[in-house]
């Protein structure tokens, strides 16, 4: 039998279905199986997506399936989970989703799955840690979407501000995907020229403009949720980018939630940092030479995550 790439998607809500649509449109995988607690939704999505096949760039076999279908999957993408209800704390949500994840991951592993996990459900750094712990897979094969979307937002806003194609902007947001994330200004450049140089040459430049750009990145999700209830297209495209880097063995540098084992002076934590991604998962974490202020902010981000995780994982 010819080996083809298979992606299994767990969770066909806003993020999951947008991911499936983008994956199909970019022709990244030969097989895509959709799994959701809401079976009718997953089945309806499979039907709907199949009707787009005559217009797609390549052949993709799409079906609504079960956890048994994960056995042959190269990548399992998890976007399933509960969202925050009014009156619920962040910790309540962490506890609830960790419990849901235990059930999901156990069923995936029972299928004989031996590929790579991609996690997007929030709080993504903590739930990626949960997948690593519950699956028993090597750390390289469990990846969270981390700050891939925040980094994309950052590059987009910097590109707009300096009026340069966002794809020529190289700048990273690292840390928790959340309120304690930070911009790495010390290594931000456009076409090999530091942002500080671009700023000097911009006529109406004000230092607070760059601070505002970061604040807009950090708070983007709140702004979008206020307007339309959820964010999904950006993260869906980020997850497709990651899937492509894995399936096509690209060695691409993407900011994802990785397990740190001494890198950045941190241990036993999943957090967003740039990493080289290929067919084996995380080939290597890229250690940026942070300045003192960035180091201190990154450490704070690690500590905030650890404090949230401790009461949850002490139960497992
Ligand atoms: P959604 O409510 O639309 O979808 C969640 C889906 O999960 C639903 O279809 C639901 O039926 C399914 N589900 C729930 N429990 C399940 C279980 N036990 N097994 C299988 N399926 C189950 O939510 P959404 O808007 O698609 O968001 C999904 C997640 O992605 C959220 O946690 C959200 O915060 C997160 N998100 C992450 C990023 C990021 O940058 N990492 C960006 C946007 C959203």
mmCIF file of C-alpha atoms and ligand atoms in Angstrom:
data_model
loop_
_atom_site.group_PDB
_atom_site.id
_atom_site.type_symbol
_atom_site.label_atom_id
_atom_site.label_comp_id
_atom_site.label_asym_id
_atom_site.label_seq_id
_atom_site.Cartn_x
_atom_site.Cartn_y
_atom_site.Cartn_z
ATOM 1 C CA UNK A 1 0.000 0.000 0.000
ATOM 2 C CA UNK A 2 1.275 3.487 -0.822
ATOM 3 C CA UNK A 3 1.919 5.631 2.274
ATOM 4 C CA UNK A 4 -0.036 8.871 2.219
ATOM 5 C CA UNK A 5 -0.111 11.701 4.741
ATOM 6 C CA UNK A 6 -2.979 11.644 7.200
ATOM 7 C CA UNK A 7 -4.033 14.441 9.529
ATOM 8 C CA UNK A 8 -6.562 13.736 12.287
ATOM 9 C CA UNK A 9 -8.389 16.773 13.635
ATOM 10 C CA UNK A 10 -9.972 16.598 17.071
ATOM 11 C CA UNK A 11 -12.482 19.416 17.501
ATOM 12 C CA UNK A 12 -14.386 20.858 14.538
ATOM 13 C CA UNK A 13 -15.541 24.096 16.163
ATOM 14 C CA UNK A 14 -14.624 27.534 14.810
ATOM 15 C CA UNK A 15 -10.859 26.934 14.896
ATOM 16 C CA UNK A 16 -10.987 23.287 13.798
ATOM 17 C CA UNK A 17 -13.311 23.792 10.837
ATOM 18 C CA UNK A 18 -11.364 26.868 9.667
ATOM 19 C CA UNK A 19 -8.184 24.768 9.858
ATOM 20 C CA UNK A 20 -9.787 21.968 7.825
ATOM 21 C CA UNK A 21 -10.936 24.488 5.179
ATOM 22 C CA UNK A 22 -7.468 26.100 4.933
ATOM 23 C CA UNK A 23 -5.747 22.694 4.830
ATOM 24 C CA UNK A 24 -7.968 21.590 1.946
ATOM 25 C CA UNK A 25 -7.464 24.852 0.051
ATOM 26 C CA UNK A 26 -3.687 24.576 0.327
ATOM 27 C CA UNK A 27 -3.624 20.875 -0.589
ATOM 28 C CA UNK A 28 -1.344 19.938 2.307
ATOM 29 C CA UNK A 29 -2.488 16.390 3.118
ATOM 30 C CA UNK A 30 -3.908 13.394 1.236
ATOM 31 C CA UNK A 31 -6.179 12.344 4.110
ATOM 32 C CA UNK A 32 -8.081 14.335 6.715
ATOM 33 C CA UNK A 33 -10.243 12.746 9.376
ATOM 34 C CA UNK A 34 -12.575 14.886 11.488
ATOM 35 C CA UNK A 35 -13.473 13.896 15.061
ATOM 36 C CA UNK A 36 -15.672 15.803 17.514
ATOM 37 C CA UNK A 37 -17.851 15.067 20.521
ATOM 38 C CA UNK A 38 -20.579 16.706 18.473
ATOM 39 C CA UNK A 39 -20.657 13.966 15.851
ATOM 40 C CA UNK A 40 -23.273 15.675 13.690
ATOM 41 C CA UNK A 41 -21.071 18.786 13.398
ATOM 42 C CA UNK A 42 -18.014 16.736 12.335
ATOM 43 C CA UNK A 43 -20.111 14.737 9.874
ATOM 44 C CA UNK A 44 -21.676 17.900 8.419
ATOM 45 C CA UNK A 45 -18.238 19.502 8.033
ATOM 46 C CA UNK A 46 -16.900 16.419 6.229
ATOM 47 C CA UNK A 47 -19.843 16.505 3.816
ATOM 48 C CA UNK A 48 -19.500 20.250 3.220
ATOM 49 C CA UNK A 49 -15.713 20.102 2.670
ATOM 50 C CA UNK A 50 -16.056 17.122 0.294
ATOM 51 C CA UNK A 51 -18.333 19.209 -1.906
ATOM 52 C CA UNK A 52 -15.444 21.639 -2.411
ATOM 53 C CA UNK A 53 -13.125 18.895 -3.741
ATOM 54 C CA UNK A 54 -13.803 19.598 -7.427
ATOM 55 C CA UNK A 55 -12.345 23.080 -6.806
ATOM 56 C CA UNK A 56 -9.367 22.083 -4.619
ATOM 57 C CA UNK A 57 -5.698 22.150 -5.730
ATOM 58 C CA UNK A 58 -5.156 18.434 -5.050
ATOM 59 C CA UNK A 59 -7.020 15.314 -4.013
ATOM 60 C CA UNK A 60 -7.843 15.012 -0.327
ATOM 61 C CA UNK A 61 -9.844 12.176 1.218
ATOM 62 C CA UNK A 62 -11.988 13.675 3.975
ATOM 63 C CA UNK A 63 -14.243 11.776 6.338
ATOM 64 C CA UNK A 64 -15.848 11.993 9.737
ATOM 65 C CA UNK A 65 -14.291 9.319 11.898
ATOM 66 C CA UNK A 66 -13.369 7.994 15.315
ATOM 67 C CA UNK A 67 -10.265 7.790 17.486
ATOM 68 C CA UNK A 68 -9.349 4.447 15.854
ATOM 69 C CA UNK A 69 -8.549 6.467 12.688
ATOM 70 C CA UNK A 70 -5.679 8.173 14.545
ATOM 71 C CA UNK A 71 -3.616 4.972 14.382
ATOM 72 C CA UNK A 72 -2.323 5.818 10.876
ATOM 73 C CA UNK A 73 -2.168 9.594 11.391
ATOM 74 C CA UNK A 74 1.101 11.488 10.896
ATOM 75 C CA UNK A 75 -0.239 14.488 12.772
ATOM 76 C CA UNK A 76 -3.083 14.820 15.284
ATOM 77 C CA UNK A 77 -4.274 18.392 15.701
ATOM 78 C CA UNK A 78 -6.303 19.199 18.829
ATOM 79 C CA UNK A 79 -8.587 22.222 18.817
ATOM 80 C CA UNK A 80 -11.267 20.644 21.030
ATOM 81 C CA UNK A 81 -12.254 21.825 24.440
ATOM 82 C CA UNK A 82 -14.509 23.883 26.612
ATOM 83 C CA UNK A 83 -14.390 27.675 26.453
ATOM 84 C CA UNK A 84 -14.497 30.039 29.404
ATOM 85 C CA UNK A 85 -18.023 30.482 30.791
ATOM 86 C CA UNK A 86 -19.143 33.705 32.536
ATOM 87 C CA UNK A 87 -18.029 33.633 36.175
ATOM 88 C CA UNK A 88 -15.489 30.877 35.523
ATOM 89 C CA UNK A 89 -11.858 31.582 36.442
ATOM 90 C CA UNK A 90 -8.920 30.769 34.203
ATOM 91 C CA UNK A 91 -7.896 28.058 36.642
ATOM 92 C CA UNK A 92 -11.385 26.481 36.427
ATOM 93 C CA UNK A 93 -10.942 26.333 32.665
ATOM 94 C CA UNK A 94 -7.456 24.815 32.982
ATOM 95 C CA UNK A 95 -8.792 22.091 35.265
ATOM 96 C CA UNK A 96 -11.767 21.373 33.033
ATOM 97 C CA UNK A 97 -9.750 21.191 29.804
ATOM 98 C CA UNK A 98 -6.944 19.148 31.378
ATOM 99 C CA UNK A 99 -9.552 16.553 32.353
ATOM 100 C CA UNK A 100 -11.069 16.606 28.834
ATOM 101 C CA UNK A 101 -7.560 16.254 27.358
ATOM 102 C CA UNK A 102 -6.771 13.221 29.503
ATOM 103 C CA UNK A 103 -9.771 11.443 27.962
ATOM 104 C CA UNK A 104 -8.940 12.553 24.415
ATOM 105 C CA UNK A 105 -5.216 11.717 24.566
ATOM 106 C CA UNK A 106 -5.827 8.303 26.135
ATOM 107 C CA UNK A 107 -8.170 7.389 23.284
ATOM 108 C CA UNK A 108 -5.703 8.614 20.658
ATOM 109 C CA UNK A 109 -2.818 6.659 22.196
ATOM 110 C CA UNK A 110 -5.025 3.534 22.515
ATOM 111 C CA UNK A 111 -5.374 3.616 18.707
ATOM 112 C CA UNK A 112 -1.605 3.013 18.392
ATOM 113 C CA UNK A 113 -0.901 6.593 17.215
ATOM 114 C CA UNK A 114 2.826 7.210 16.830
ATOM 115 C CA UNK A 115 3.034 10.596 15.117
ATOM 116 C CA UNK A 116 3.157 14.252 16.127
ATOM 117 C CA UNK A 117 0.654 16.178 18.229
ATOM 118 C CA UNK A 118 -0.218 19.797 17.457
ATOM 119 C CA UNK A 119 -2.235 21.542 20.169
ATOM 120 C CA UNK A 120 -4.146 24.823 19.882
ATOM 121 C CA UNK A 121 -6.747 24.668 22.666
ATOM 122 C CA UNK A 122 -6.277 27.305 25.374
ATOM 123 C CA UNK A 123 -4.501 27.760 27.649
ATOM 124 C CA UNK A 124 -2.295 26.282 24.973
ATOM 125 C CA UNK A 125 1.058 26.082 26.805
ATOM 126 C CA UNK A 126 -0.470 24.211 29.730
ATOM 127 C CA UNK A 127 -2.568 21.885 27.574
ATOM 128 C CA UNK A 128 0.454 21.057 25.400
ATOM 129 C CA UNK A 129 2.256 20.050 28.603
ATOM 130 C CA UNK A 130 -0.803 17.917 29.450
ATOM 131 C CA UNK A 131 -0.643 16.160 26.053
ATOM 132 C CA UNK A 132 3.066 15.469 26.506
ATOM 133 C CA UNK A 133 2.463 14.056 29.990
ATOM 134 C CA UNK A 134 -0.612 11.972 29.110
ATOM 135 C CA UNK A 135 0.753 10.634 25.799
ATOM 136 C CA UNK A 136 4.210 9.560 26.987
ATOM 137 C CA UNK A 137 5.600 10.642 23.578
ATOM 138 C CA UNK A 138 9.043 12.279 23.337
ATOM 139 C CA UNK A 139 8.925 16.052 23.909
ATOM 140 C CA UNK A 140 9.970 16.711 20.284
ATOM 141 C CA UNK A 141 6.731 15.165 19.039
ATOM 142 C CA UNK A 142 4.338 17.274 21.109
ATOM 143 C CA UNK A 143 4.037 20.859 19.864
ATOM 144 C CA UNK A 144 1.751 23.701 20.885
ATOM 145 C CA UNK A 145 0.745 26.578 18.610
ATOM 146 C CA UNK A 146 2.342 28.799 21.281
ATOM 147 C CA UNK A 147 2.981 32.329 20.027
ATOM 148 C CA UNK A 148 2.807 31.493 16.299
ATOM 149 C CA UNK A 149 -0.308 33.673 15.949
ATOM 150 C CA UNK A 150 1.013 36.472 18.185
ATOM 151 C CA UNK A 151 4.202 36.524 16.109
ATOM 152 C CA UNK A 152 2.117 36.695 12.919
ATOM 153 C CA UNK A 153 0.097 39.600 14.349
ATOM 154 C CA UNK A 154 3.347 41.343 15.319
ATOM 155 C CA UNK A 155 4.846 40.921 11.846
ATOM 156 C CA UNK A 156 1.636 42.113 10.229
ATOM 157 C CA UNK A 157 1.417 45.286 12.339
ATOM 158 C CA UNK A 158 5.126 46.095 11.914
ATOM 159 C CA UNK A 159 4.819 45.572 8.166
ATOM 160 C CA UNK A 160 1.843 47.934 8.065
ATOM 161 C CA UNK A 161 3.614 50.551 10.194
ATOM 162 C CA UNK A 162 6.807 50.581 8.106
ATOM 163 C CA UNK A 163 4.925 49.908 4.868
ATOM 164 C CA UNK A 164 6.905 46.741 4.043
ATOM 165 C CA UNK A 165 5.608 43.273 3.126
ATOM 166 C CA UNK A 166 4.978 41.397 6.400
ATOM 167 C CA UNK A 167 6.929 38.409 5.030
ATOM 168 C CA UNK A 168 10.110 40.521 5.124
ATOM 169 C CA UNK A 169 9.593 41.359 8.812
ATOM 170 C CA UNK A 170 11.522 39.093 11.203
ATOM 171 C CA UNK A 171 10.398 39.599 14.764
ATOM 172 C CA UNK A 172 9.238 37.258 17.507
ATOM 173 C CA UNK A 173 6.743 37.235 20.322
ATOM 174 C CA UNK A 174 7.812 34.695 22.930
ATOM 175 C CA UNK A 175 6.533 33.440 26.294
ATOM 176 C CA UNK A 176 3.042 32.396 27.356
ATOM 177 C CA UNK A 177 0.345 32.677 24.668
ATOM 178 C CA UNK A 178 -1.446 35.218 26.843
ATOM 179 C CA UNK A 179 -1.059 38.300 28.981
ATOM 180 C CA UNK A 180 2.621 37.781 29.964
ATOM 181 C CA UNK A 181 3.994 37.284 26.437
ATOM 182 C CA UNK A 182 6.753 39.654 25.277
ATOM 183 C CA UNK A 183 8.204 41.122 22.091
ATOM 184 C CA UNK A 184 11.876 40.448 21.375
ATOM 185 C CA UNK A 185 12.739 43.950 20.146
ATOM 186 C CA UNK A 186 16.475 43.272 20.481
ATOM 187 C CA UNK A 187 16.269 40.843 17.521
ATOM 188 C CA UNK A 188 13.561 42.471 15.416
ATOM 189 C CA UNK A 189 14.597 43.362 11.879
ATOM 190 C CA UNK A 190 13.261 44.061 8.423
ATOM 191 C CA UNK A 191 15.418 42.722 5.605
ATOM 192 C CA UNK A 192 18.477 42.455 7.880
ATOM 193 C CA UNK A 193 18.154 46.035 9.143
ATOM 194 C CA UNK A 194 17.243 46.598 12.779
ATOM 195 C CA UNK A 195 13.830 48.050 13.621
ATOM 196 C CA UNK A 196 15.635 50.897 15.434
ATOM 197 C CA UNK A 197 17.219 51.898 12.084
ATOM 198 C CA UNK A 198 13.857 51.790 10.296
ATOM 199 C CA UNK A 199 12.383 53.926 13.101
ATOM 200 C CA UNK A 200 15.145 56.561 12.719
ATOM 201 C CA UNK A 201 14.325 56.882 9.043
ATOM 202 C CA UNK A 202 10.551 57.121 9.487
ATOM 203 C CA UNK A 203 9.433 60.759 9.357
ATOM 204 C CA UNK A 204 6.472 60.669 11.776
ATOM 205 C CA UNK A 205 8.003 58.041 14.117
ATOM 206 C CA UNK A 206 7.210 58.249 17.863
ATOM 207 C CA UNK A 207 8.693 55.754 20.368
ATOM 208 C CA UNK A 208 5.235 55.013 21.823
ATOM 209 C CA UNK A 209 4.126 53.738 18.390
ATOM 210 C CA UNK A 210 6.154 50.549 18.846
ATOM 211 C CA UNK A 211 4.817 50.069 22.381
ATOM 212 C CA UNK A 212 1.288 50.441 21.020
ATOM 213 C CA UNK A 213 1.998 47.874 18.327
ATOM 214 C CA UNK A 214 2.944 45.329 20.984
ATOM 215 C CA UNK A 215 -0.105 46.168 23.133
ATOM 216 C CA UNK A 216 -2.309 45.631 20.080
ATOM 217 C CA UNK A 217 -0.663 42.262 19.476
ATOM 218 C CA UNK A 218 -1.073 41.170 23.081
ATOM 219 C CA UNK A 219 -4.718 42.289 23.272
ATOM 220 C CA UNK A 220 -5.732 41.339 19.714
ATOM 221 C CA UNK A 221 -7.795 38.347 20.807
ATOM 222 C CA UNK A 222 -9.835 40.523 23.208
ATOM 223 C CA UNK A 223 -10.495 43.059 20.440
ATOM 224 C CA UNK A 224 -11.639 40.384 17.980
ATOM 225 C CA UNK A 225 -13.744 38.491 20.538
ATOM 226 C CA UNK A 226 -15.467 41.783 21.452
ATOM 227 C CA UNK A 227 -16.473 42.187 17.795
ATOM 228 C CA UNK A 228 -17.254 38.644 16.598
ATOM 229 C CA UNK A 229 -17.153 36.322 19.595
ATOM 230 C CA UNK A 230 -14.081 34.244 18.685
ATOM 231 C CA UNK A 231 -10.843 34.257 16.674
ATOM 232 C CA UNK A 232 -10.171 31.473 14.225
ATOM 233 C CA UNK A 233 -8.859 32.344 10.724
ATOM 234 C CA UNK A 234 -5.399 33.485 11.847
ATOM 235 C CA UNK A 235 -4.765 30.521 14.138
ATOM 236 C CA UNK A 236 -6.173 28.133 11.530
ATOM 237 C CA UNK A 237 -3.627 29.384 8.966
ATOM 238 C CA UNK A 238 -0.868 29.180 11.582
ATOM 239 C CA UNK A 239 -1.766 25.543 12.248
ATOM 240 C CA UNK A 240 -1.740 24.793 8.519
ATOM 241 C CA UNK A 241 1.704 26.413 8.278
ATOM 242 C CA UNK A 242 2.917 24.150 11.083
ATOM 243 C CA UNK A 243 1.330 21.048 9.534
ATOM 244 C CA UNK A 244 3.084 21.821 6.244
ATOM 245 C CA UNK A 245 6.439 22.318 7.990
ATOM 246 C CA UNK A 246 6.030 18.860 9.539
ATOM 247 C CA UNK A 247 4.649 16.903 6.581
ATOM 248 C CA UNK A 248 7.077 18.448 4.083
ATOM 249 C CA UNK A 249 10.086 18.185 6.429
ATOM 250 C CA UNK A 250 10.787 21.908 6.008
ATOM 251 C CA UNK A 251 13.149 22.789 8.889
ATOM 252 C CA UNK A 252 11.178 26.035 9.198
ATOM 253 C CA UNK A 253 11.631 28.383 12.137
ATOM 254 C CA UNK A 254 8.272 29.001 13.801
ATOM 255 C CA UNK A 255 7.416 30.293 17.274
ATOM 256 C CA UNK A 256 5.727 27.363 18.964
ATOM 257 C CA UNK A 257 5.173 26.018 22.437
ATOM 258 C CA UNK A 258 8.164 23.719 23.069
ATOM 259 C CA UNK A 259 9.317 21.760 26.082
ATOM 260 C CA UNK A 260 12.319 23.526 27.585
ATOM 261 C CA UNK A 261 14.960 21.329 29.158
ATOM 262 C CA UNK A 262 17.585 23.886 30.119
ATOM 263 C CA UNK A 263 17.150 26.231 27.121
ATOM 264 C CA UNK A 264 16.614 29.851 28.227
ATOM 265 C CA UNK A 265 17.643 28.623 31.720
ATOM 266 C CA UNK A 266 14.240 26.928 32.166
ATOM 267 C CA UNK A 267 13.147 23.355 32.757
ATOM 268 C CA UNK A 268 9.943 21.298 32.727
ATOM 269 C CA UNK A 269 7.761 23.857 30.977
ATOM 270 C CA UNK A 270 6.040 24.256 27.598
ATOM 271 C CA UNK A 271 6.251 27.857 26.379
ATOM 272 C CA UNK A 272 6.465 29.826 23.116
ATOM 273 C CA UNK A 273 9.957 30.217 21.598
ATOM 274 C CA UNK A 274 11.311 29.997 18.049
ATOM 275 C CA UNK A 275 12.137 26.451 16.998
ATOM 276 C CA UNK A 276 13.173 24.517 13.898
ATOM 277 C CA UNK A 277 10.234 22.317 12.862
ATOM 278 C CA UNK A 278 10.506 19.316 10.534
ATOM 279 C CA UNK A 279 9.214 15.781 9.976
ATOM 280 C CA UNK A 280 10.482 14.671 13.387
ATOM 281 C CA UNK A 281 8.723 17.558 15.172
ATOM 282 C CA UNK A 282 10.913 20.037 17.041
ATOM 283 C CA UNK A 283 14.431 19.572 15.647
ATOM 284 C CA UNK A 284 15.851 22.238 17.928
ATOM 285 C CA UNK A 285 14.874 25.180 20.087
ATOM 286 C CA UNK A 286 16.395 28.452 18.838
ATOM 287 C CA UNK A 287 17.897 30.268 21.818
ATOM 288 C CA UNK A 288 17.766 34.020 21.204
ATOM 289 C CA UNK A 289 20.347 36.075 23.060
ATOM 290 C CA UNK A 290 17.816 38.103 25.106
ATOM 291 C CA UNK A 291 18.726 41.392 26.794
ATOM 292 C CA UNK A 292 18.240 41.764 30.572
ATOM 293 C CA UNK A 293 14.734 43.223 30.356
ATOM 294 C CA UNK A 294 13.584 40.486 27.960
ATOM 295 C CA UNK A 295 15.149 37.798 30.169
ATOM 296 C CA UNK A 296 13.302 39.113 33.204
ATOM 297 C CA UNK A 297 9.965 39.259 31.335
ATOM 298 C CA UNK A 298 10.431 35.742 29.970
ATOM 299 C CA UNK A 299 11.193 34.434 33.457
ATOM 300 C CA UNK A 300 8.039 36.113 34.756
ATOM 301 C CA UNK A 301 6.016 34.447 31.991
ATOM 302 C CA UNK A 302 7.452 31.023 32.944
ATOM 303 C CA UNK A 303 6.664 31.634 36.613
ATOM 304 C CA UNK A 304 3.065 32.674 35.906
ATOM 305 C CA UNK A 305 2.518 29.491 33.867
ATOM 306 C CA UNK A 306 4.140 27.297 36.522
ATOM 307 C CA UNK A 307 1.996 28.815 39.269
ATOM 308 C CA UNK A 308 -1.169 28.059 37.274
ATOM 309 C CA UNK A 309 -0.066 24.532 36.422
ATOM 310 C CA UNK A 310 1.075 23.385 39.836
ATOM 311 C CA UNK A 311 -2.341 22.846 41.494
ATOM 312 C CA UNK A 312 -3.645 21.114 38.354
ATOM 313 C CA UNK A 313 -0.820 18.657 37.652
ATOM 314 C CA UNK A 314 -0.275 17.717 41.288
ATOM 315 C CA UNK A 315 -3.519 15.691 40.824
ATOM 316 C CA UNK A 316 -2.159 13.578 37.962
HETATM 317 P P1 LIG B 1 -15.563 25.892 19.708
HETATM 318 O O1 LIG B 1 -16.359 25.844 20.963
HETATM 319 O O2 LIG B 1 -16.146 26.458 18.467
HETATM 320 O O3 LIG B 1 -15.067 24.408 19.360
HETATM 321 C C1 LIG B 1 -14.682 23.473 20.306
HETATM 322 C C2 LIG B 1 -15.066 22.117 19.767
HETATM 323 O O4 LIG B 1 -14.559 21.136 20.679
HETATM 324 C C3 LIG B 1 -16.587 21.900 19.684
HETATM 325 O O5 LIG B 1 -16.944 21.499 18.377
HETATM 326 C C4 LIG B 1 -16.849 20.808 20.703
HETATM 327 O O6 LIG B 1 -17.923 19.943 20.350
HETATM 328 C C5 LIG B 1 -15.510 20.079 20.739
HETATM 329 N N1 LIG B 1 -15.288 19.295 21.956
HETATM 330 C C6 LIG B 1 -15.494 19.658 23.237
HETATM 331 N N2 LIG B 1 -15.169 18.648 24.058
HETATM 332 C C7 LIG B 1 -14.735 17.633 23.281
HETATM 333 C C8 LIG B 1 -14.257 16.326 23.543
HETATM 334 N N3 LIG B 1 -14.168 15.848 24.789
HETATM 335 N N4 LIG B 1 -13.908 15.560 22.510
HETATM 336 C C9 LIG B 1 -14.000 16.012 21.229
HETATM 337 N N5 LIG B 1 -14.446 17.239 20.932
HETATM 338 C C10 LIG B 1 -14.815 18.044 21.940
HETATM 339 O O7 LIG B 1 -14.212 26.648 20.075
HETATM 340 P P2 LIG B 1 -13.178 27.315 19.040
HETATM 341 O O8 LIG B 1 -13.517 28.740 18.852
HETATM 342 O O9 LIG B 1 -13.013 26.419 17.877
HETATM 343 O O10 LIG B 1 -11.845 27.290 19.925
HETATM 344 C C11 LIG B 1 -11.205 26.058 20.212
HETATM 345 C C12 LIG B 1 -10.020 26.291 21.117
HETATM 346 O O11 LIG B 1 -9.007 27.008 20.401
HETATM 347 C C13 LIG B 1 -10.341 27.169 22.352
HETATM 348 O O12 LIG B 1 -9.674 26.635 23.462
HETATM 349 C C14 LIG B 1 -9.758 28.512 21.987
HETATM 350 O O13 LIG B 1 -9.412 29.258 23.118
HETATM 351 C C15 LIG B 1 -8.542 28.053 21.217
HETATM 352 N N6 LIG B 1 -7.903 29.079 20.391
HETATM 353 C C16 LIG B 1 -6.543 29.079 20.400
HETATM 354 C C17 LIG B 1 -5.835 30.022 19.690
HETATM 355 C C18 LIG B 1 -4.349 29.990 19.753
HETATM 356 O O14 LIG B 1 -3.660 30.911 19.289
HETATM 357 N N7 LIG B 1 -3.762 28.942 20.313
HETATM 358 C C19 LIG B 1 -6.522 30.982 18.926
HETATM 359 C C20 LIG B 1 -7.924 30.943 18.904
HETATM 360 C C21 LIG B 1 -8.615 29.976 19.655
#
